[in-house]
Short mmCIF file of C-alpha atoms in Angstrom, two decimals:
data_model
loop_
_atom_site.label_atom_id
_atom_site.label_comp_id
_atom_site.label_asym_id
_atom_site.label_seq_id
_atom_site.Cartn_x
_atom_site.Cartn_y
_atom_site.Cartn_z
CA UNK A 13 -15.58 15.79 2.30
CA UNK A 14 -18.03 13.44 3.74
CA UNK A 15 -17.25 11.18 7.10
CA UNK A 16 -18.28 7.67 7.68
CA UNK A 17 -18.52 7.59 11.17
CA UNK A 18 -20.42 4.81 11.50
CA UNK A 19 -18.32 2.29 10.67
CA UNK A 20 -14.75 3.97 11.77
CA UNK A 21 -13.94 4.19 15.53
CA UNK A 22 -11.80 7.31 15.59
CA UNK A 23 -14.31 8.85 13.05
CA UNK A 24 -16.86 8.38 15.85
CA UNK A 25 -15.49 10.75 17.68
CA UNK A 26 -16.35 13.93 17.30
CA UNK A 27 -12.98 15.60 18.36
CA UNK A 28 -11.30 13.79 15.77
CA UNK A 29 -13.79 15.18 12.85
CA UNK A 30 -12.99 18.05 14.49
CA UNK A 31 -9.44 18.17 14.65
CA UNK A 32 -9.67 17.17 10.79
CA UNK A 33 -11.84 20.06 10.11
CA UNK A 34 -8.74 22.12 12.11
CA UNK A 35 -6.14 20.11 10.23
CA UNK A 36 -7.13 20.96 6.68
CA UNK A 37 -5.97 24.60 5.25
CA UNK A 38 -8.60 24.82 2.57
CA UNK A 39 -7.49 27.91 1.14
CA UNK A 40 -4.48 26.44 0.28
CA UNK A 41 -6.77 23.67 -1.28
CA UNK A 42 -7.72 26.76 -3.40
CA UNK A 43 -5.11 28.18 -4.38
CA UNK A 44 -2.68 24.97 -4.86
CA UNK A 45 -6.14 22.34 -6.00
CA UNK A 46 -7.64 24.51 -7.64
CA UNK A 47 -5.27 27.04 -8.97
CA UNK A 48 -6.94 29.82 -7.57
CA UNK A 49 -10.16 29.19 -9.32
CA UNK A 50 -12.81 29.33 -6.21
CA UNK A 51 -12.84 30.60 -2.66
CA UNK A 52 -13.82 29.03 0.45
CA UNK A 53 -17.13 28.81 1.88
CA UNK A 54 -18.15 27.92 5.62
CA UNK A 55 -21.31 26.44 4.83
CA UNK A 56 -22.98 23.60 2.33
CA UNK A 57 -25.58 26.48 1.06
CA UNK A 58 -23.43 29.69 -0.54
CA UNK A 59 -24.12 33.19 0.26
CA UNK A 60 -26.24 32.88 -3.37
CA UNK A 61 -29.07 31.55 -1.75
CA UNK A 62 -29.88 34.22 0.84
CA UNK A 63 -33.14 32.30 2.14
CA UNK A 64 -31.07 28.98 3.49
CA UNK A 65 -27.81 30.22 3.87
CA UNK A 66 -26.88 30.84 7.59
CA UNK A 67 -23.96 32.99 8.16
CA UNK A 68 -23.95 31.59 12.05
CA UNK A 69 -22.78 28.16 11.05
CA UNK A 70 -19.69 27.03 13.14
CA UNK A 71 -16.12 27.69 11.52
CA UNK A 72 -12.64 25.55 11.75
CA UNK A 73 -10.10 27.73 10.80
CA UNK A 74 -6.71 25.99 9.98
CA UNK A 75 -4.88 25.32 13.07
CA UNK A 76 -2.60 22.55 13.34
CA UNK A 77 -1.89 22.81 17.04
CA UNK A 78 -5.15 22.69 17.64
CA UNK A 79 -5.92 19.45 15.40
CA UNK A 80 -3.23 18.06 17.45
CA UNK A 81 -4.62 18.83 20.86
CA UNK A 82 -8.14 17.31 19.77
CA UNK A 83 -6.68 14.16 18.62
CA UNK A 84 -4.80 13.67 21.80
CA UNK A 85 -7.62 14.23 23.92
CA UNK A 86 -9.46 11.70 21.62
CA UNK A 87 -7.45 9.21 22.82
CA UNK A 88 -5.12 8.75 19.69
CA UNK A 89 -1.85 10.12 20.62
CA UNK A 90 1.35 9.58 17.96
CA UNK A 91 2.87 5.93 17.64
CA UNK A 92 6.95 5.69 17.61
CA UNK A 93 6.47 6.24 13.96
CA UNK A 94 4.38 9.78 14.19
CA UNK A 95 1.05 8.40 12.83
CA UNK A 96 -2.20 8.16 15.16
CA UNK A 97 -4.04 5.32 12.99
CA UNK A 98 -4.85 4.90 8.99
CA UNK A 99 -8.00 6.21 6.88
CA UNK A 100 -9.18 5.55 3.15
CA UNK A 101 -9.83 8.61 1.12
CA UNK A 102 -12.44 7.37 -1.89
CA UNK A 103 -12.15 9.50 -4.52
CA UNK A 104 -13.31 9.68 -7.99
CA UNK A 105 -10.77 8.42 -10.55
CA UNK A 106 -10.23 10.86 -13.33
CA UNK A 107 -11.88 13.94 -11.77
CA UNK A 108 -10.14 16.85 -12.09
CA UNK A 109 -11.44 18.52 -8.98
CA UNK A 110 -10.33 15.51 -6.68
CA UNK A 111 -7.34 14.83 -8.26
CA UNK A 112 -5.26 17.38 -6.63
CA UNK A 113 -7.09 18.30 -4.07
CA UNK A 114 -7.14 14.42 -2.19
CA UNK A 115 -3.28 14.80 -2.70
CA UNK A 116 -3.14 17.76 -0.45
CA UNK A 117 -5.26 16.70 1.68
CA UNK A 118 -3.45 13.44 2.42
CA UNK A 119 -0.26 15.69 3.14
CA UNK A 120 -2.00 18.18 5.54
CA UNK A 121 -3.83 15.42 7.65
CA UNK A 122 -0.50 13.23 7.93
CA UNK A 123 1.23 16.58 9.65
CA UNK A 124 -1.40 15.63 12.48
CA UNK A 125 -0.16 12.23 12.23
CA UNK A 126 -3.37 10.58 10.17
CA UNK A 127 -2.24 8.04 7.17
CA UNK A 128 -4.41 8.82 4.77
CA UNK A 129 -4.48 6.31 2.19
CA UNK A 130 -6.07 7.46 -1.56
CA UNK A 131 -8.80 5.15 -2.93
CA UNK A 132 -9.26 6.81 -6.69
CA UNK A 133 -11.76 4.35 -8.22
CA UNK A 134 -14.44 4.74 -11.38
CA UNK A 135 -17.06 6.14 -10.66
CA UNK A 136 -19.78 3.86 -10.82
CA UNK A 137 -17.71 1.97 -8.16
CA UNK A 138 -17.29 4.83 -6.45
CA UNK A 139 -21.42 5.79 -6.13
CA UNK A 140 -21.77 2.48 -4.76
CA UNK A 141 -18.94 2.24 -2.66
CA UNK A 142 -19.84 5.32 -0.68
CA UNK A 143 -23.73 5.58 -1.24
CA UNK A 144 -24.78 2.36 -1.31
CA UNK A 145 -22.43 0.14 0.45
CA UNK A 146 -20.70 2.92 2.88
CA UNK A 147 -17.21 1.03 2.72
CA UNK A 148 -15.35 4.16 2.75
CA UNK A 149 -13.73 6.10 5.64
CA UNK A 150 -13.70 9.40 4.04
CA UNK A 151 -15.15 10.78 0.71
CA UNK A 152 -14.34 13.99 -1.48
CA UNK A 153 -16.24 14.64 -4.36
CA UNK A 154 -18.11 17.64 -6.04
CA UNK A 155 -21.71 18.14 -4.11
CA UNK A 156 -23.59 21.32 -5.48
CA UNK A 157 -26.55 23.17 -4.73
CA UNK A 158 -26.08 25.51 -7.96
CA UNK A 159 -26.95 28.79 -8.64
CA UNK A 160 -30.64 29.28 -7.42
CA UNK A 161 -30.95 32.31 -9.85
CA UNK A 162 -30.61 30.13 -12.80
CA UNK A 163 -34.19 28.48 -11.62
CA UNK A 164 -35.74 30.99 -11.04
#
């Protein structure tokens, strides 16, 4: 999932990237998204590609209490109706890796009181949406650095 935190204020922040990061149970996103198929990684690189994968990389493990806590201290405490303030998830329409997995994530980031609203659009509107134009708040789509060992 990709932030635009140039052109959202609470996305700015780094404790509230943060607090998503803590907010989001991605092994759930496995098993439930995905139906098992996949595991988590920490990193952008996988363990397959020994020369520029780094195993030191910070980790956010699930934790909703801490989510919370960082979103408070970012200066976005609850409104009388439990939500914080609204982002746009862009997602690819018709994607069967996003489909699901935008759907939990929606569910898991309005427990800590974000409004996620899904933005499932073609995708040539998509690529330009988020790559050209950056009108997006958040993005989740497939990014993949392959299997190294098949170039080789």
């Amino acid at each position: 999932m990709a932030f635009n935190f140039k052109d959202h204020p609470a996305l700015a922040k780094k404790e509230v990237r943060l607090a998503i990061a803590h907010a989001i149970d991605r092994r759930f996103i496995v098993e439930k998204g995905y139906r098992g198929v996949g595991k988590t990684i920490d990193s952008v690189i996988p363990q397959g590609i020994p020369w520029a994968y780094n195993p030191n990389v910070p980790k956010y493990p699930f934790d909703v209490q801490k989510a919370n806590a960082l979103l408070n201290e970012a200066g976005y405490p609850r409104s009388g109706l439990g939500m914080r303030f609204p982002l746009r998830l862009t997602y690819e329409a018709g994607n069967d890796n996003s489909e699901r997995p935008v759907e939990i994530i929606r569910e898991q980031l309005k427990t800590v009181g974000i409004d996620v609203k899904l933005e499932r659009v073609e995708r040539s509107v998509m690529m330009n949406k988020v790559f050209q134009k950056y009108d997006f708040d958040l993005w989740f789509g497939a990014l993949t650095t392959g299997d190294i060992r098949r170039w080789a």
